[in-house]
Coordinates of C-alpha atoms in Angstrom, one line a residue:
X1 CA 72.1 69.8 -186.9
X2 CA 70.7 71.9 -184.1
X3 CA 70.0 70.0 -180.8
X4 CA 66.4 69.3 -180.1
X5 CA 64.9 71.1 -177.1
X6 CA 63.6 68.9 -174.3
X7 CA 59.8 68.9 -174.1
X8 CA 58.4 71.3 -171.4
X9 CA 57.2 69.6 -168.2
X10 CA 53.4 69.3 -167.9
X11 CA 51.8 72.1 -165.8
X12 CA 50.9 71.0 -162.2
X13 CA 47.3 70.1 -161.6
X14 CA 45.1 72.9 -160.3
X15 CA 44.3 72.7 -156.6
X16 CA 40.7 72.0 -155.7
X17 CA 38.4 74.9 -155.0
X18 CA 38.7 74.6 -151.2
X19 CA 42.5 74.9 -151.3
X20 CA 42.2 77.9 -153.6
X21 CA 39.9 79.7 -151.2
X22 CA 42.2 78.9 -148.3
X23 CA 45.3 80.1 -150.2
X24 CA 43.4 83.3 -151.1
X25 CA 42.4 84.0 -147.5
X26 CA 46.0 83.3 -146.3
X27 CA 47.5 85.6 -149.0
X28 CA 45.0 88.4 -148.1
X29 CA 45.8 88.1 -144.4
X30 CA 49.6 88.2 -145.2
X31 CA 49.1 91.3 -147.3
X32 CA 47.2 93.0 -144.5
X33 CA 49.9 92.1 -142.0
X34 CA 52.5 93.6 -144.3
X35 CA 50.5 96.7 -144.7
X36 CA 50.3 97.0 -140.9
X37 CA 54.0 96.5 -140.4
X38 CA 55.0 98.9 -143.2
X39 CA 54.6 102.6 -142.9
X40 CA 56.3 104.8 -145.5
X41 CA 58.3 101.8 -146.7
X42 CA 59.7 101.3 -143.2
X43 CA 59.0 98.3 -141.1
X44 CA 57.5 99.0 -137.7
X45 CA 58.6 96.9 -134.7
X46 CA 55.9 95.3 -132.6
X47 CA 54.8 97.3 -129.6
X48 CA 56.9 96.8 -126.5
X49 CA 55.8 96.3 -122.9
X50 CA 56.7 99.9 -122.2
X51 CA 54.5 101.1 -125.0
X52 CA 51.6 99.1 -123.7
X53 CA 52.2 100.4 -120.3
X54 CA 52.1 104.0 -121.6
X55 CA 48.9 103.3 -123.5
X56 CA 47.2 101.8 -120.4
X57 CA 44.0 103.6 -119.5
X58 CA 43.0 103.9 -115.9
X59 CA 39.6 102.2 -115.2
X60 CA 36.7 104.5 -114.7
X61 CA 35.4 102.4 -111.8
X62 CA 37.1 100.0 -109.4
X63 CA 35.6 97.0 -107.7
X64 CA 37.3 96.9 -104.3
X65 CA 36.4 93.3 -103.7
X66 CA 37.7 91.7 -106.9
X67 CA 40.2 94.1 -108.4
X68 CA 43.8 92.8 -107.8
X69 CA 45.4 96.1 -108.9
X70 CA 43.5 97.9 -106.1
X71 CA 44.9 95.4 -103.6
X72 CA 48.4 96.0 -104.8
X73 CA 47.8 99.7 -104.6
X74 CA 46.6 99.3 -101.0
X75 CA 49.8 97.5 -100.3
X76 CA 51.7 100.6 -101.4
X77 CA 49.5 102.8 -99.2
X78 CA 50.1 100.5 -96.3
X79 CA 53.9 100.7 -96.8
X80 CA 53.7 104.5 -96.7
X81 CA 51.5 104.4 -93.6
X82 CA 53.9 102.0 -91.8
X83 CA 56.8 104.3 -92.6
X84 CA 55.1 107.1 -90.8
X85 CA 53.9 105.0 -87.9
X86 CA 57.3 103.4 -87.2
X87 CA 59.7 106.2 -88.1
X88 CA 58.0 109.3 -86.6
X89 CA 58.6 108.1 -82.9
X90 CA 62.2 107.0 -83.8
X91 CA 63.1 110.4 -85.4
X92 CA 61.5 112.3 -82.5
X93 CA 63.1 110.3 -79.6
X94 CA 66.5 109.1 -81.0
X95 CA 69.2 111.3 -82.5
X96 CA 69.0 109.5 -85.9
X97 CA 67.9 112.6 -87.9
X98 CA 70.9 114.7 -88.5
X99 CA 71.7 117.5 -91.0
X100 CA 73.8 115.1 -93.0
X101 CA 70.9 112.7 -93.8
X102 CA 68.0 115.1 -93.5
X103 CA 67.5 115.1 -97.3
X104 CA 67.0 111.3 -97.3
X105 CA 64.3 111.5 -94.6
X106 CA 62.5 114.3 -96.4
X107 CA 62.6 112.5 -99.8
X108 CA 60.9 109.4 -98.3
X109 CA 58.4 111.6 -96.4
X110 CA 57.3 113.5 -99.6
X111 CA 57.2 110.2 -101.5
X112 CA 54.7 108.9 -98.9
X113 CA 52.7 112.1 -99.2
X114 CA 52.5 111.7 -103.0
X115 CA 51.1 108.2 -102.5
X116 CA 48.5 109.6 -100.1
X117 CA 47.5 112.3 -102.6
X118 CA 47.3 109.8 -105.5
X119 CA 45.1 107.5 -103.4
X120 CA 42.7 110.3 -102.5
X121 CA 42.5 111.8 -106.0
X122 CA 42.7 108.8 -108.3
X123 CA 41.6 105.7 -106.5
X124 CA 39.1 106.6 -103.8
X125 CA 36.7 108.5 -106.1
X126 CA 36.6 105.5 -108.5
X127 CA 35.6 102.9 -105.9
X128 CA 32.3 101.2 -106.4
X129 CA 29.8 101.4 -103.5
X130 CA 26.3 100.4 -102.8
X131 CA 23.6 103.2 -102.6
X132 CA 20.0 102.2 -101.8
X133 CA 20.7 98.7 -103.1
X134 CA 22.3 99.8 -106.3
X135 CA 26.0 99.6 -107.2
X136 CA 27.3 103.1 -108.1
X137 CA 30.0 102.9 -110.8
X138 CA 29.8 106.5 -112.1
X139 CA 33.0 108.5 -111.3
X140 CA 30.9 111.7 -111.1
X141 CA 28.8 110.2 -108.3
X142 CA 31.7 108.8 -106.3
X143 CA 31.4 108.4 -102.6
X144 CA 32.4 111.3 -100.3
X145 CA 36.0 111.1 -99.2
X146 CA 36.7 110.1 -95.6
X147 CA 37.4 113.1 -93.5
X148 CA 40.3 111.3 -91.9
X149 CA 42.0 110.9 -95.3
X150 CA 41.8 114.6 -95.8
X151 CA 43.0 115.5 -92.3
X152 CA 46.0 113.1 -92.7
X153 CA 47.3 115.5 -95.5
X154 CA 47.3 118.7 -93.4
X155 CA 50.4 120.6 -94.6
X156 CA 51.9 121.2 -91.1
X157 CA 55.3 120.9 -92.7
X158 CA 55.0 124.6 -93.6
X159 CA 55.8 125.2 -89.9
X160 CA 59.3 123.9 -90.6
X161 CA 60.3 127.4 -91.6
X162 CA 59.5 128.6 -88.1
X163 CA 60.1 125.6 -85.8
X164 CA 62.7 123.7 -87.8
X165 CA 62.2 120.1 -89.0
X166 CA 60.2 118.5 -86.3
X167 CA 58.9 114.9 -87.0
X168 CA 56.0 115.5 -84.7
X169 CA 54.4 117.8 -87.3
X170 CA 53.9 114.7 -89.4
X171 CA 51.6 113.0 -86.8
X172 CA 48.4 113.6 -88.9
X173 CA 49.9 111.1 -91.4
X174 CA 49.0 108.3 -88.9
X175 CA 45.3 109.0 -89.5
X176 CA 45.5 107.0 -92.7
X177 CA 44.9 103.8 -90.7
X178 CA 41.6 103.0 -92.5
X179 CA 43.5 102.1 -95.7
X180 CA 45.8 99.9 -93.7
X181 CA 42.8 98.0 -92.2
X182 CA 41.1 97.7 -95.5
X183 CA 44.3 96.2 -97.0
X184 CA 44.2 93.6 -94.2
X185 CA 40.7 92.6 -95.1
X186 CA 41.3 92.3 -98.8
X187 CA 44.5 90.3 -98.2
X188 CA 42.8 87.9 -95.8
X189 CA 40.0 87.3 -98.4
X190 CA 42.6 86.4 -101.0
X191 CA 44.9 84.2 -98.9
X192 CA 44.0 80.5 -98.5
X193 CA 45.6 80.2 -95.0
X194 CA 44.7 83.6 -93.7
X195 CA 45.3 82.6 -90.1
X196 CA 49.1 82.7 -90.8
X197 CA 48.9 86.3 -91.8
X198 CA 46.7 87.1 -88.7
X199 CA 49.3 85.6 -86.4
X200 CA 52.1 87.7 -88.1
X201 CA 49.9 90.8 -87.9
X202 CA 49.1 90.3 -84.2
X203 CA 52.8 89.7 -83.4
X204 CA 53.6 92.9 -85.3
X205 CA 51.2 94.8 -83.1
X206 CA 53.0 93.6 -80.0
X207 CA 56.4 94.5 -81.4
X208 CA 55.1 98.0 -82.3
X209 CA 53.9 98.5 -78.7
X210 CA 57.4 97.6 -77.5
X211 CA 58.8 99.9 -80.1
X212 CA 56.9 102.9 -78.9
X213 CA 57.8 102.1 -75.3
X214 CA 61.5 102.0 -76.2
X215 CA 61.2 105.4 -77.8
X216 CA 59.5 106.8 -74.7
X217 CA 62.2 105.3 -72.5
X218 CA 65.0 106.9 -74.4
X219 CA 63.1 110.2 -74.3
X220 CA 62.7 109.9 -70.5
X221 CA 66.4 109.0 -70.1
X222 CA 67.4 112.0 -72.2
X223 CA 65.0 114.3 -70.3
X224 CA 66.7 113.4 -67.0
X225 CA 70.1 113.0 -68.5
X226 CA 71.8 109.9 -69.9
X227 CA 73.4 108.0 -67.1
X228 CA 71.7 110.2 -64.5
X229 CA 70.8 107.1 -62.4
X230 CA 70.9 103.3 -62.7
X231 CA 67.4 103.4 -64.1
X232 CA 68.2 105.7 -67.0
X233 CA 70.0 104.6 -70.2
X234 CA 73.7 105.3 -69.8
X235 CA 74.4 106.0 -73.5
X236 CA 76.6 103.0 -74.2
X237 CA 76.2 100.6 -77.1
X238 CA 73.4 100.8 -79.7
X239 CA 70.8 103.1 -78.1
X240 CA 67.8 101.6 -79.9
X241 CA 68.5 97.9 -79.1
X242 CA 69.4 98.8 -75.4
X243 CA 66.1 100.7 -75.0
X244 CA 64.1 98.0 -76.8
X245 CA 65.5 95.4 -74.4
X246 CA 64.4 97.5 -71.5
X247 CA 60.9 97.9 -73.0
X248 CA 60.5 94.2 -73.5
X249 CA 61.4 93.5 -69.8
X250 CA 59.0 96.2 -68.7
X251 CA 55.9 95.4 -70.8
X252 CA 56.2 91.7 -70.3
X253 CA 56.8 92.2 -66.6
X254 CA 59.9 90.0 -66.6
X255 CA 61.5 91.8 -63.7
X256 CA 65.2 92.3 -62.9
X257 CA 65.1 96.0 -63.6
X258 CA 66.8 98.7 -61.5
X259 CA 64.6 100.5 -59.1
X260 CA 63.5 104.0 -60.1
X261 CA 64.6 106.7 -57.7
X262 CA 63.1 110.0 -58.7
X263 CA 59.4 110.9 -58.9
X264 CA 59.5 111.1 -62.7
X265 CA 61.1 107.6 -62.9
X266 CA 58.5 106.1 -60.5
X267 CA 55.5 107.6 -62.4
X268 CA 57.0 106.5 -65.7
X269 CA 57.6 103.0 -64.5
X270 CA 54.1 102.7 -63.0
X271 CA 52.5 103.7 -66.3
X272 CA 54.8 101.3 -68.1
X273 CA 53.7 98.4 -65.8
X274 CA 49.9 99.2 -66.2
X275 CA 50.2 99.6 -69.9
X276 CA 52.3 96.5 -70.2
X277 CA 49.9 94.3 -68.4
X278 CA 47.0 95.6 -70.4
X279 CA 48.7 95.4 -73.8
X280 CA 50.2 92.0 -73.2
X281 CA 46.9 90.5 -72.0
X282 CA 45.1 91.9 -75.1
X283 CA 47.8 90.5 -77.4
X284 CA 47.7 87.1 -75.7
X285 CA 43.9 87.0 -76.1
X286 CA 44.1 88.0 -79.7
X287 CA 46.7 85.4 -80.4
X288 CA 44.5 82.7 -78.7
X289 CA 41.5 83.7 -80.8
X290 CA 43.5 83.7 -84.0
X291 CA 45.0 80.2 -83.3
X292 CA 41.7 78.9 -82.1
X293 CA 39.8 80.1 -85.2
X294 CA 42.5 78.5 -87.4
X295 CA 42.3 75.1 -85.7
X296 CA 38.5 75.1 -85.0
X297 CA 37.8 72.5 -87.7
X298 CA 40.6 70.3 -86.6
X299 CA 39.6 70.6 -82.9
X300 CA 36.0 69.5 -83.8
X301 CA 37.4 66.6 -85.8
X302 CA 39.6 65.4 -82.9
X303 CA 36.6 65.7 -80.5
X304 CA 34.5 63.5 -82.8
X305 CA 37.2 60.9 -83.1
X306 CA 37.8 60.9 -79.3
X307 CA 34.1 60.6 -78.6
X308 CA 33.7 57.7 -81.1
X309 CA 36.7 55.9 -79.7
X310 CA 35.3 56.2 -76.1
X311 CA 32.0 54.9 -77.3
X312 CA 33.5 51.9 -79.0
X313 CA 35.7 51.2 -76.0
X314 CA 32.8 51.3 -73.6
X315 CA 30.8 48.7 -75.6
X316 CA 34.0 46.6 -76.2
X317 CA 33.8 46.8 -80.0
X318 CA 36.4 44.5 -81.7
X319 CA 39.8 46.1 -82.5
X320 CA 39.5 45.5 -86.2
X321 CA 36.2 47.4 -86.3
X322 CA 37.8 50.2 -84.2
X323 CA 40.7 50.4 -86.6
X324 CA 38.4 50.7 -89.6
X325 CA 36.4 53.5 -88.0
X326 CA 39.6 55.4 -87.2
X327 CA 40.8 54.9 -90.8
X328 CA 37.6 56.2 -92.1
X329 CA 37.9 59.4 -90.0
X330 CA 41.4 59.9 -91.2
X331 CA 40.7 59.4 -94.9
X332 CA 37.6 61.6 -94.8
X333 CA 39.5 64.4 -93.1
X334 CA 42.4 64.1 -95.6
X335 CA 40.2 64.1 -98.7
X336 CA 37.6 66.7 -97.7
X337 CA 39.1 68.7 -94.8
X338 CA 35.9 68.2 -92.9
X339 CA 33.5 65.4 -91.8
X340 CA 30.3 66.8 -93.2
X341 CA 30.3 69.1 -96.3
X342 CA 26.5 69.5 -96.1
X343 CA 26.7 71.2 -92.7
X344 CA 28.9 73.9 -94.2
X345 CA 26.8 74.3 -97.4
X346 CA 23.5 74.6 -95.6
X347 CA 24.7 77.9 -94.2
X348 CA 24.9 79.4 -97.7
X349 CA 22.0 80.8 -99.8
X350 CA 20.5 78.5 -102.3
X351 CA 22.1 80.3 -105.3
X352 CA 25.6 80.2 -103.8
X353 CA 25.2 76.5 -102.8
X354 CA 24.2 75.7 -106.4
X355 CA 27.3 77.6 -107.8
X356 CA 29.6 75.6 -105.5
X357 CA 27.8 72.3 -106.4
X358 CA 28.1 73.0 -110.1
X359 CA 31.8 73.6 -109.9
X360 CA 32.4 70.5 -107.7
X361 CA 30.2 67.8 -109.3
X362 CA 28.6 69.0 -112.6
X363 CA 31.5 67.7 -114.8
X364 CA 30.9 64.2 -113.3
X365 CA 27.1 64.2 -113.5
X366 CA 27.0 65.6 -117.0
X367 CA 29.1 62.7 -118.3
X368 CA 26.7 60.0 -116.8
X369 CA 24.8 58.4 -119.7
X370 CA 21.7 58.0 -117.5
X371 CA 21.2 61.7 -117.0
X372 CA 22.0 62.8 -120.6
X373 CA 18.9 64.3 -122.2
X374 CA 17.3 65.2 -118.9
X375 CA 16.2 68.6 -117.9
X376 CA 19.2 70.7 -117.0
X377 CA 17.4 72.3 -114.1
X378 CA 16.6 68.9 -112.7
X379 CA 20.3 68.1 -112.7
X380 CA 21.0 71.3 -110.8
X381 CA 18.5 70.3 -108.2
X382 CA 20.1 66.9 -107.9
X383 CA 23.6 68.6 -107.4
X384 CA 22.3 70.4 -104.4
X385 CA 21.0 67.2 -102.8
X386 CA 24.1 65.0 -103.4
X387 CA 26.2 64.0 -100.4
X388 CA 29.8 62.8 -100.5
X389 CA 30.8 59.7 -98.5
X390 CA 34.2 57.9 -98.4
X391 CA 34.3 54.1 -98.4
X392 CA 37.3 52.1 -97.3
X393 CA 38.8 49.1 -99.2
X394 CA 36.5 46.1 -98.8
X395 CA 33.5 48.0 -97.5
X396 CA 30.1 46.9 -98.8
X397 CA 28.4 49.8 -100.5
X398 CA 25.2 47.8 -100.8
X399 CA 24.2 44.2 -100.4
X400 CA 22.0 41.9 -102.4
X401 CA 18.3 41.7 -101.5
X402 CA 18.4 44.7 -99.1
X403 CA 15.9 47.6 -99.7
X404 CA 17.3 50.2 -102.0
X405 CA 17.0 53.7 -100.5
X406 CA 20.0 55.4 -102.2
X407 CA 21.6 55.6 -105.6
X408 CA 25.4 56.1 -106.0
X409 CA 27.6 58.0 -108.4
X410 CA 31.3 57.3 -108.3
X411 CA 33.3 60.5 -107.8
X412 CA 36.7 59.0 -107.3
X413 CA 38.0 55.4 -106.9
X414 CA 36.5 52.1 -108.1
X415 CA 33.9 49.6 -106.9
X416 CA 33.3 46.0 -107.9
X417 CA 30.0 44.0 -108.4
X418 CA 30.7 40.6 -106.7
X419 CA 28.7 37.4 -106.3
X420 CA 29.0 33.7 -107.0
X421 CA 28.8 30.7 -104.6
X422 CA 31.6 32.1 -102.4
X423 CA 30.5 35.8 -102.9
X424 CA 34.0 36.7 -104.2
X425 CA 33.5 36.4 -108.0
X426 CA 34.0 39.8 -109.6
X427 CA 31.4 40.4 -112.4
X428 CA 32.3 44.0 -113.3
X429 CA 34.4 46.9 -112.1
X430 CA 32.8 50.3 -112.0
X431 CA 35.0 53.4 -112.3
X432 CA 34.6 57.2 -111.8
X433 CA 31.5 58.5 -113.4
X434 CA 29.5 55.2 -113.2
X435 CA 26.1 55.0 -111.6
X436 CA 24.6 52.1 -109.7
X437 CA 21.6 51.5 -107.4
X438 CA 19.2 53.5 -109.6
X439 CA 17.1 50.5 -110.6
X440 CA 15.9 49.6 -107.1
X441 CA 15.7 53.3 -106.2
X442 CA 13.2 54.0 -109.0
X443 CA 11.5 50.6 -108.4
X444 CA 11.8 49.7 -112.0
X445 CA 11.0 46.1 -112.8
X446 CA 8.6 45.5 -110.0
X447 CA 10.8 45.7 -106.9
X448 CA 13.0 47.9 -104.8
X449 CA 15.6 45.3 -103.7
X450 CA 19.3 45.3 -104.5
X451 CA 20.2 42.8 -107.2
X452 CA 23.9 42.4 -106.4
X453 CA 26.7 43.0 -103.9
X454 CA 28.8 46.1 -104.5
X455 CA 32.2 46.4 -102.7
X456 CA 34.7 49.2 -102.7
X457 CA 37.9 48.1 -104.4
X458 CA 40.1 50.8 -102.8
X459 CA 39.3 54.1 -101.2
X460 CA 36.2 55.3 -103.0
X461 CA 34.5 58.7 -102.8
X462 CA 30.8 58.3 -103.8
X463 CA 28.1 60.8 -104.3
X464 CA 24.8 59.6 -102.7
X465 CA 21.3 60.7 -103.6
X466 CA 18.5 59.4 -101.4
X467 CA 15.1 58.1 -102.6
X468 CA 13.3 60.8 -100.7
X469 CA 15.3 63.6 -102.4
X470 CA 14.9 62.0 -105.8
X471 CA 11.1 61.7 -105.5
X472 CA 10.8 65.4 -104.4
X473 CA 12.8 66.3 -107.5
X474 CA 10.9 64.1 -110.0
X475 CA 7.6 65.6 -109.0
X476 CA 8.5 68.8 -110.9
X477 CA 10.0 67.1 -113.9
X478 CA 7.6 64.5 -115.3
X479 CA 9.2 64.3 -118.8
X480 CA 12.6 63.6 -117.2
X481 CA 11.0 61.0 -115.0
X482 CA 9.6 59.2 -118.1
X483 CA 13.0 59.4 -119.8
X484 CA 14.8 57.9 -116.8
X485 CA 12.3 55.0 -116.5
X486 CA 12.5 54.3 -120.3
X487 CA 16.3 54.2 -120.1
X488 CA 16.2 51.9 -117.0
X489 CA 13.7 49.5 -118.7
X490 CA 16.0 49.3 -121.7
X491 CA 18.9 48.7 -119.4
X492 CA 17.1 45.9 -117.7
X493 CA 16.2 44.3 -121.0
X494 CA 19.7 44.5 -122.3
X495 CA 21.1 43.2 -119.0
X496 CA 18.8 40.2 -119.0
X497 CA 19.9 39.2 -122.5
X498 CA 23.6 39.4 -121.7
X499 CA 25.5 36.1 -121.0
X500 CA 26.9 37.7 -117.8
X501 CA 23.4 37.9 -116.5
X502 CA 23.3 34.1 -116.1
X503 CA 26.3 34.3 -113.8
X504 CA 24.4 36.7 -111.5
X505 CA 21.3 34.5 -111.5
X506 CA 23.4 31.5 -110.2
X507 CA 23.4 33.1 -106.8
X508 CA 19.7 32.5 -106.3
X509 CA 18.6 29.6 -104.0
X510 CA 17.0 26.4 -105.3
X511 CA 13.7 27.4 -103.8
X512 CA 13.6 30.5 -105.9
X513 CA 14.3 28.4 -109.0
X514 CA 11.4 26.1 -108.2
X515 CA 9.1 29.1 -107.8
X516 CA 10.2 30.3 -111.2
X517 CA 9.6 26.9 -112.8
X518 CA 5.9 26.9 -111.6
X519 CA 3.3 26.7 -114.3
X520 CA 2.0 30.1 -115.4
X521 CA -1.4 31.1 -114.1
X522 CA -4.0 30.8 -117.0
X523 CA -5.8 33.8 -118.1
X524 CA -9.3 32.1 -118.0
X525 CA -9.4 29.6 -115.0
X526 CA -11.0 26.2 -115.8
X527 CA -14.6 25.6 -114.8
X528 CA -15.0 23.8 -111.5
X529 CA -16.5 20.4 -111.4
X530 CA -20.3 20.2 -110.6
X531 CA -20.7 19.3 -106.9
X532 CA -22.2 15.8 -106.1
X533 CA -25.0 17.3 -104.1
X534 CA -26.1 19.3 -107.1
X535 CA -26.0 16.3 -109.4
X536 CA -28.2 14.4 -106.9
X537 CA -30.6 17.3 -106.8
X538 CA -30.8 17.3 -110.7
X539 CA -31.5 13.6 -110.7
X540 CA -34.3 14.0 -108.2
X541 CA -35.9 16.8 -110.3
X542 CA -35.9 14.6 -113.3
X543 CA -37.7 11.9 -111.4
X544 CA -40.2 14.2 -109.6
X545 CA -41.0 16.4 -112.6
X546 CA -39.3 19.7 -111.6
X547 CA -36.9 19.5 -114.5
X548 CA -38.0 22.8 -116.1
X549 CA -37.3 24.9 -112.9
X550 CA -33.9 23.4 -112.4
X551 CA -33.0 23.9 -116.1
X552 CA -33.7 27.6 -115.8
X553 CA -31.5 27.9 -112.7
X554 CA -28.8 26.0 -114.6
X555 CA -29.0 28.4 -117.6
X556 CA -28.6 31.4 -115.3
X557 CA -25.6 29.9 -113.5
X558 CA -24.0 29.2 -116.9
X559 CA -24.6 32.7 -118.1
X560 CA -23.1 34.2 -115.0
X561 CA -19.9 32.1 -115.3
X562 CA -19.5 33.0 -119.0
X563 CA -19.9 36.8 -118.2
X564 CA -17.3 36.4 -115.4
X565 CA -14.9 34.7 -117.8
X566 CA -15.4 37.5 -120.4
X567 CA -14.9 40.2 -117.8
X568 CA -11.6 38.6 -116.6
X569 CA -10.4 38.3 -120.2
X570 CA -11.1 42.0 -120.8
X571 CA -9.2 43.1 -117.7
X572 CA -6.2 40.9 -118.7
X573 CA -6.1 42.4 -122.2
X574 CA -6.1 45.9 -120.8
X575 CA -3.2 45.1 -118.5
X576 CA -1.2 43.6 -121.4
X577 CA -1.9 46.7 -123.5
X578 CA -0.7 49.0 -120.7
X579 CA 2.5 47.0 -120.3
X580 CA 3.2 47.2 -124.1
X581 CA 2.6 51.0 -124.0
X582 CA 5.2 51.4 -121.2
X583 CA 7.8 49.2 -123.0
X584 CA 7.4 51.2 -126.2

C-alpha cells in the first residue's frame, strides 16, 4: 500500500497590521537603496573621501570671525609670509644660494607666490564686512582689496633676466604683513590660554631682530673682507651661528666684543648698540605686559587674600576662623577662577549676559519643580540676577528664626536641614537642583523667618537670589507670582501634615507651646457686666419715677451693642471668605 503523506503544517499566523506596514516600509526602503547602488546591473561603491573633496564647493561668503577654514588658510598665508621674511635676508647676506640648489629656492618662492595670488583672488573678495551697519555677503560687492596686498605681488622677478637672481627683488613680498597680524588675532580668539601664544610671538620678534642683525654683520664682514680685523668674522666654523652669537652679544649689550678699528666698523657698532638698546627695551616691555595681562586675575586674587589676612591679624581673629577664610578663598578661586562673577558679567550687554547665564544655569533652574509652569521670560530675568557663592563644610547657610532675605538653589554639592535638642539631628539632605529659603522670602504663611537650620555637608556651590531682586521681577509677572504662592501654600500644607514635621516642631521652646495652647479668641466677644454705678442709678430712677427716661437710654445702648456685634461678625466672615479663596 502506498505510504500516507504527512499532513502539511498549518500556515503561520498573519502579523498584525502595524507589523505589516513596518515590513512594507522597510522593504520599500531596501528596494530604493538597491536601486541607488545598482547602475546598469553594476554595484556602485560608496563615495570616497577623495570624491567628496572633489565635489566640495567653495563658499560664496566667508565669516572671518567664526570660519575655521579661513583661520587654517591664514595659517598657510602666514607660513608663506614667514618664509619670505626670514629667508630673504639670509639669501642676500650669506652664500647659501648656489647654482646647485637654486631650483629649490625658486620652487618654494613660486609656491609662496601662488598662495598670495589664491588669497587675493579666492578668499579676500569673499570675506564678509560691515557697511553702514549691514553685513555684506554678496561676492559681487566684496570689499576693495588692500593696496599692500596688490603691491606685494609686483613681478620684480622679471628683472632676473637682466640682474640675475637677486633675493632683494622679492622684498615686496614682505608687505603681506596684514594677513600675518590678522592670523594672530583670530588664533588668540580661539585659544583658551592666549597669553602662551603671545609670549612665544614676542620671543620670536626678538629672535628675528637678532636674525637680521646677524645677516647685517656677515654682510659688513664680507664688505671689508673676512678676517680683515679682529672685529670682522674670520670665516671659520658655521657662518650663521657665529654671526648670530655676535648679534646676541651686541643687541643685548653683554660686552666682551673686540673693539672696532675702522670708521665703517665704529659706525656699524654704534648703530648696533642704539638699535639693540631700543629693541631690547621694547621687547622687555612687551613681555612684561603680556605676562602681567595673563596673571592679572591671579594678582588681584592674591592682593585680596593678603589684605584679608592683614585685616584679620590686626584684629586678632582666631586661627580657626582665619583658616576657614583662607580655605574659602582657595576653593572659590579653584571652582570659578575668580572671586566675583557678577563683576565680570556686568561689563557685558544685557543680551550677552543672558546668553551666558542661560548656558551656565538654565539646565539647573528648568528642573526645579517650583519654577515649572512659570513664565519663561521670568526665569530668564531670574538667571541674570543669580549670584554664585561657595560654602565650606559645616558652614551655616541660614539659621532658624533669622529674617529671610535670600533664596537658595543648589548648583553643586549637598546641604542638610538640621535641628533637634542638640541641633545636630539631620532631618533631610538636599542635593543639586533643590530649592530652599523660598517660603520666608515670599512671606508665605504669615512670616518671613527661617523655619530651620541649613548646613553645608561638604563644599557646596549655591545660586542666591535676593528678596529685592525677586520683588522687582514679580512685579512684571503677576500670573507667575500667583502660581508660586499657590505652590508654596500647597507645600506648607503638605509639610505640616507629614510626620517629620513634628520632629521640627520639637525645637520650639515651652513658652511657644503655651502660647499655642491658649484659647482661641471668640468671633463675638461676650457682653461686659453692667457696672455697679449704673445699677444703682437704675434703682434710684425706679424709686424717683424717672424709669421711662432711663429705659429709653437702656434700649439705645442695647441696640448699639447689637449693631457692633453684627458688624464684627460681617468683617470676620469676609476675612474667612478671602482666606478660602486664596487656598483654592
